[in-house]
PDB file of C-alpha atoms in Angstrom:
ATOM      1  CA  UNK A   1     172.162  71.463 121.377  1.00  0.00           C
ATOM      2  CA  UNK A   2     173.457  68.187 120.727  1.00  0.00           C
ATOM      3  CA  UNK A   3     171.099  66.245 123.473  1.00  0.00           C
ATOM      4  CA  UNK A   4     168.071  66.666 121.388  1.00  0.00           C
ATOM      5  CA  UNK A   5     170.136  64.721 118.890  1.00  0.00           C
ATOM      6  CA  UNK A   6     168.934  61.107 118.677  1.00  0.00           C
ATOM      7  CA  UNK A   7     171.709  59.483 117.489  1.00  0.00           C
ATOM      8  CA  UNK A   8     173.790  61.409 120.634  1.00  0.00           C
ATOM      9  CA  UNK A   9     170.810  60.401 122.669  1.00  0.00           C
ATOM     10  CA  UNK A  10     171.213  56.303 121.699  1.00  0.00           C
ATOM     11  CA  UNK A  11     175.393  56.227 121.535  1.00  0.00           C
ATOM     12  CA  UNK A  12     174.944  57.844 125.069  1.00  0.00           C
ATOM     13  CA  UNK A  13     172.455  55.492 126.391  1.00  0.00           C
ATOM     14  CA  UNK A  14     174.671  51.949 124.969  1.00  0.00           C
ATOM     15  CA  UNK A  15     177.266  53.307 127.654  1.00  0.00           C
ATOM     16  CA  UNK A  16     179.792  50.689 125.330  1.00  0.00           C
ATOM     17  CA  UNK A  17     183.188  50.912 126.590  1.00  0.00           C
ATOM     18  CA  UNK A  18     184.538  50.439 123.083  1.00  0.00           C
ATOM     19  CA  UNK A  19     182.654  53.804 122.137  1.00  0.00           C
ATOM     20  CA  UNK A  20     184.742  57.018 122.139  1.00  0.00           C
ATOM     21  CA  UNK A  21     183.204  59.569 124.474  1.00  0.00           C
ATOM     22  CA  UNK A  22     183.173  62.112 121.891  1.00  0.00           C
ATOM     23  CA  UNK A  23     182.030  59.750 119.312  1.00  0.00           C
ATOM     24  CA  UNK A  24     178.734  62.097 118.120  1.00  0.00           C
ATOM     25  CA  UNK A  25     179.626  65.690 118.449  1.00  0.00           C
ATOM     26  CA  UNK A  26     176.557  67.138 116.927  1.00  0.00           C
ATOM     27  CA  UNK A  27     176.023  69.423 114.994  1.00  0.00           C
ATOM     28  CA  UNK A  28     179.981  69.358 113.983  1.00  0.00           C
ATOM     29  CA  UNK A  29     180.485  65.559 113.760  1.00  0.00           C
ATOM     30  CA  UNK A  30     177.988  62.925 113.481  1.00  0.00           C
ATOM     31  CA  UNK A  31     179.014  59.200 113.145  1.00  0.00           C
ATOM     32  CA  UNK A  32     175.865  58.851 110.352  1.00  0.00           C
ATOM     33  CA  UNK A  33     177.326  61.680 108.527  1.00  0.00           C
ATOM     34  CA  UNK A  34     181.063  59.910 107.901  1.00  0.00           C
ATOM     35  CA  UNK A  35     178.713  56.771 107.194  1.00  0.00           C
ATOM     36  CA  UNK A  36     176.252  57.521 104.728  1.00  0.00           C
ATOM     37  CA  UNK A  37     179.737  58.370 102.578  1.00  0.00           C
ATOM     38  CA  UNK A  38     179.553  54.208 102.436  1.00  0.00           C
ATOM     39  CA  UNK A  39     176.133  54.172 102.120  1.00  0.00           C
ATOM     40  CA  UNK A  40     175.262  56.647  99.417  1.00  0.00           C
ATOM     41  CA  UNK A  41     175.721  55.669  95.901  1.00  0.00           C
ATOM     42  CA  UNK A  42     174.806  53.404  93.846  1.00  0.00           C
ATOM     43  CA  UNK A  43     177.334  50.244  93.797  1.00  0.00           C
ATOM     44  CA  UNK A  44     178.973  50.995  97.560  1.00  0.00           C
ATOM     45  CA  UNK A  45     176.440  48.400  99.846  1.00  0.00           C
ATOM     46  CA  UNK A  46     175.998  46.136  96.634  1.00  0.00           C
ATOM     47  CA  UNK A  47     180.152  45.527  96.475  1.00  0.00           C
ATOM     48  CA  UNK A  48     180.304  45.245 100.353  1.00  0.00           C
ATOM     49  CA  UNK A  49     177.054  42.524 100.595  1.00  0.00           C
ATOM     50  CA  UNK A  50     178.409  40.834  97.233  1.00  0.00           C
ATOM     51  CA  UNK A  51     182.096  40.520  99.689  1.00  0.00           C
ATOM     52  CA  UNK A  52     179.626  39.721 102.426  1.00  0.00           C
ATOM     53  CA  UNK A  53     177.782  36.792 101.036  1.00  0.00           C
ATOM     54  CA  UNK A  54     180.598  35.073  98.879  1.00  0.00           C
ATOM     55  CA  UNK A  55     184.005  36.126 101.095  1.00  0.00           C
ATOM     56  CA  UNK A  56     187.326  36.032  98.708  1.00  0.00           C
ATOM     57  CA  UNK A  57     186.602  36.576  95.170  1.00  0.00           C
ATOM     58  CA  UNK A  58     188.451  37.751  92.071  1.00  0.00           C
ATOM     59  CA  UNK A  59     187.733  40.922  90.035  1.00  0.00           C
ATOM     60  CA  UNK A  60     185.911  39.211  87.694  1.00  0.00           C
ATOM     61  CA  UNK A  61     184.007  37.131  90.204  1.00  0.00           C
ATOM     62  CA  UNK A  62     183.009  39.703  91.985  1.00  0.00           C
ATOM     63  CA  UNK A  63     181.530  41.971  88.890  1.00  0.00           C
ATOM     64  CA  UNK A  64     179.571  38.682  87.771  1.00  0.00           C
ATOM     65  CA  UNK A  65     177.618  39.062  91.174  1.00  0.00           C
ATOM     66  CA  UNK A  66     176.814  42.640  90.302  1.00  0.00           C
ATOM     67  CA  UNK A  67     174.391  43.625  87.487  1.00  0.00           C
ATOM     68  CA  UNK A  68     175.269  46.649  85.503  1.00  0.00           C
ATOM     69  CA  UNK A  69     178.519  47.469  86.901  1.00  0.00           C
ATOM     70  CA  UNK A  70     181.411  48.823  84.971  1.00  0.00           C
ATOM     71  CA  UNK A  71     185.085  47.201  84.922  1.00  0.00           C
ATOM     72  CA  UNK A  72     185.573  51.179  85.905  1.00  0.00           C
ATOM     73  CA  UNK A  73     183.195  51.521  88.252  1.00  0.00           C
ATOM     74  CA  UNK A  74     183.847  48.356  89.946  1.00  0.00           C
ATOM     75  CA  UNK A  75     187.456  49.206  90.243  1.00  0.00           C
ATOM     76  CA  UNK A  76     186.641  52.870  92.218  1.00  0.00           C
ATOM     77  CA  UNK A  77     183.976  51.496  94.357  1.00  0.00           C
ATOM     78  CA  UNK A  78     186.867  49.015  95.551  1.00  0.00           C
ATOM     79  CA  UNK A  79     189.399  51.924  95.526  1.00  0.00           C
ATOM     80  CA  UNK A  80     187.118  53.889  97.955  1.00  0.00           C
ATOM     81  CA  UNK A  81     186.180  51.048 100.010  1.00  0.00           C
ATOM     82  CA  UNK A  82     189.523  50.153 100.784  1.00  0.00           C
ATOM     83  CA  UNK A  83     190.729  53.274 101.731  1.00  0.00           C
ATOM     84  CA  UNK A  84     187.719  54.047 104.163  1.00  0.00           C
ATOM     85  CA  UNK A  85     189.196  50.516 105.731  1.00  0.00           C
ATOM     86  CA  UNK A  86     186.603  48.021 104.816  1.00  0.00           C
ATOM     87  CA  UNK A  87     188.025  45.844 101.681  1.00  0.00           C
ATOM     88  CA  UNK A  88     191.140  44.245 101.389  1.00  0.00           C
ATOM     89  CA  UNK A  89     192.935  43.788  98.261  1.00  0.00           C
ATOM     90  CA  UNK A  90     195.910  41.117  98.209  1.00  0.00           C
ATOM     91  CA  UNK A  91     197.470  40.933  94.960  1.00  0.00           C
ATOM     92  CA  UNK A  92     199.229  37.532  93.888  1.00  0.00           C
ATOM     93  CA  UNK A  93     202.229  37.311  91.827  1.00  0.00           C
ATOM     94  CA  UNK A  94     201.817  34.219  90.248  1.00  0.00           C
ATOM     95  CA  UNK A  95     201.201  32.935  86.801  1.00  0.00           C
ATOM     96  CA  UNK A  96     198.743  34.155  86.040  1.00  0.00           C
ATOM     97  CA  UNK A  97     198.790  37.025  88.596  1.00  0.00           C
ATOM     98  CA  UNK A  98     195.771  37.526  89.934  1.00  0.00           C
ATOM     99  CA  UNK A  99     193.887  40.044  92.804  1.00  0.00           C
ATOM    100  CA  UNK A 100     191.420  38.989  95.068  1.00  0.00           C
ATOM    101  CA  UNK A 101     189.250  41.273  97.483  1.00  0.00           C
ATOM    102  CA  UNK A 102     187.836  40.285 100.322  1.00  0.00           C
ATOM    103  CA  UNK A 103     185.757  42.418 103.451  1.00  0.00           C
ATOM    104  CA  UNK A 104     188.112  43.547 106.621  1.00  0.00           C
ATOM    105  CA  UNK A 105     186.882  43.147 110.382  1.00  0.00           C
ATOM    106  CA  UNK A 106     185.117  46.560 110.230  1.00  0.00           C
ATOM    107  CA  UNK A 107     183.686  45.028 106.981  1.00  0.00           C
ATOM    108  CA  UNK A 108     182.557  42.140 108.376  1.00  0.00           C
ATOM    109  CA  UNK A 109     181.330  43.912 110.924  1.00  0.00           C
ATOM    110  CA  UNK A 110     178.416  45.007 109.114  1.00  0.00           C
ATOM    111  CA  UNK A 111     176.482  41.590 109.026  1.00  0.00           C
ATOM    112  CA  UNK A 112     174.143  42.975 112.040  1.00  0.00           C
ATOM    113  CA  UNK A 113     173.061  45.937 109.903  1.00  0.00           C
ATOM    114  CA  UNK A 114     172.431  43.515 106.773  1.00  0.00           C
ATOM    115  CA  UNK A 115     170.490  41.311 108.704  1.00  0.00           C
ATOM    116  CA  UNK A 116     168.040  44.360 110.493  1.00  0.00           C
ATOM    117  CA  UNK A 117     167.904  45.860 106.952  1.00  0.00           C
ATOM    118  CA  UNK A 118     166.693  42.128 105.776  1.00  0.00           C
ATOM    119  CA  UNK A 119     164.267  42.471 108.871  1.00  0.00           C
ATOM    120  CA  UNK A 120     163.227  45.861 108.264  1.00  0.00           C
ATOM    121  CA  UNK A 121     162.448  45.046 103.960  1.00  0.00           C
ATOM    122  CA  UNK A 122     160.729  42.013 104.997  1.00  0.00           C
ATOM    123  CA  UNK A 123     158.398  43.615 107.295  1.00  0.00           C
ATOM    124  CA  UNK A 124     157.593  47.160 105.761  1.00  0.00           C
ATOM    125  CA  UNK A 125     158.365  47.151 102.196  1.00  0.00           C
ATOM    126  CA  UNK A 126     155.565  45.719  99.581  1.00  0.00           C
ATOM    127  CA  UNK A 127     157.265  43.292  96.784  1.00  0.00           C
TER     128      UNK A 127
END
């Protein structure tokens, strides 16, 4: 079933030692599936290309870069990118205390996907 799965077909074909062999196990578990839960939503990619382009920044930094977004908002977007492992927060007890957030390795490791998704807009979608 699962080798008429393209995504199965393409993990399989990178033969990338740092791949898990059971990595896709369609129809049960497929590696899009646990990442469209960071894709989907509204503020999710925003917060994680705002971390992208400016590194370190403060709360209040950060929600300056995004249009729109709530103090609330902001703050569960964070929440739930943290836990999934992809934002750091690293609270400073100083005067004034202060947080600052900032994108992990597997984070970071998204600036191939930002740059084909720049790629991809410039090329097929109309302005």
């Amino acid at each position: 079933m699962y080798e008429d799965c393209r995504i199965h077909q393409a993990l399989t074909d990178l033969e990338d030692p740092e791949l898990p062999a059971d990595v896709c196990r369609c129809p049960q578990f497929c590696p899009i599936d646990n990442a469209m839960s960071v894709f989907e939503g509204k503020w999710n990619v925003k917060v994680l290309y705002v971390l992208f382009v400016f590194g370190r920044l403060r709360f209040g930094e950060l929600q300056k870069h995004i249009d729109g977004i709530s103090k609330t908002m902001l703050s569960s977007t964070l929440k739930m990118l943290e836990e999934k492992g992809l934002v750091t927060r690293e609270q400073f007890n100083e005067i004034p205390p202060h947080v600052e957030y900032a994108l992990t390795e597997g984070g970071e490791a998204l600036q191939p996907v930002f740059v084909q998704i720049a790629r991809w807009s410039s090329r097929y979608l109309k302005r």
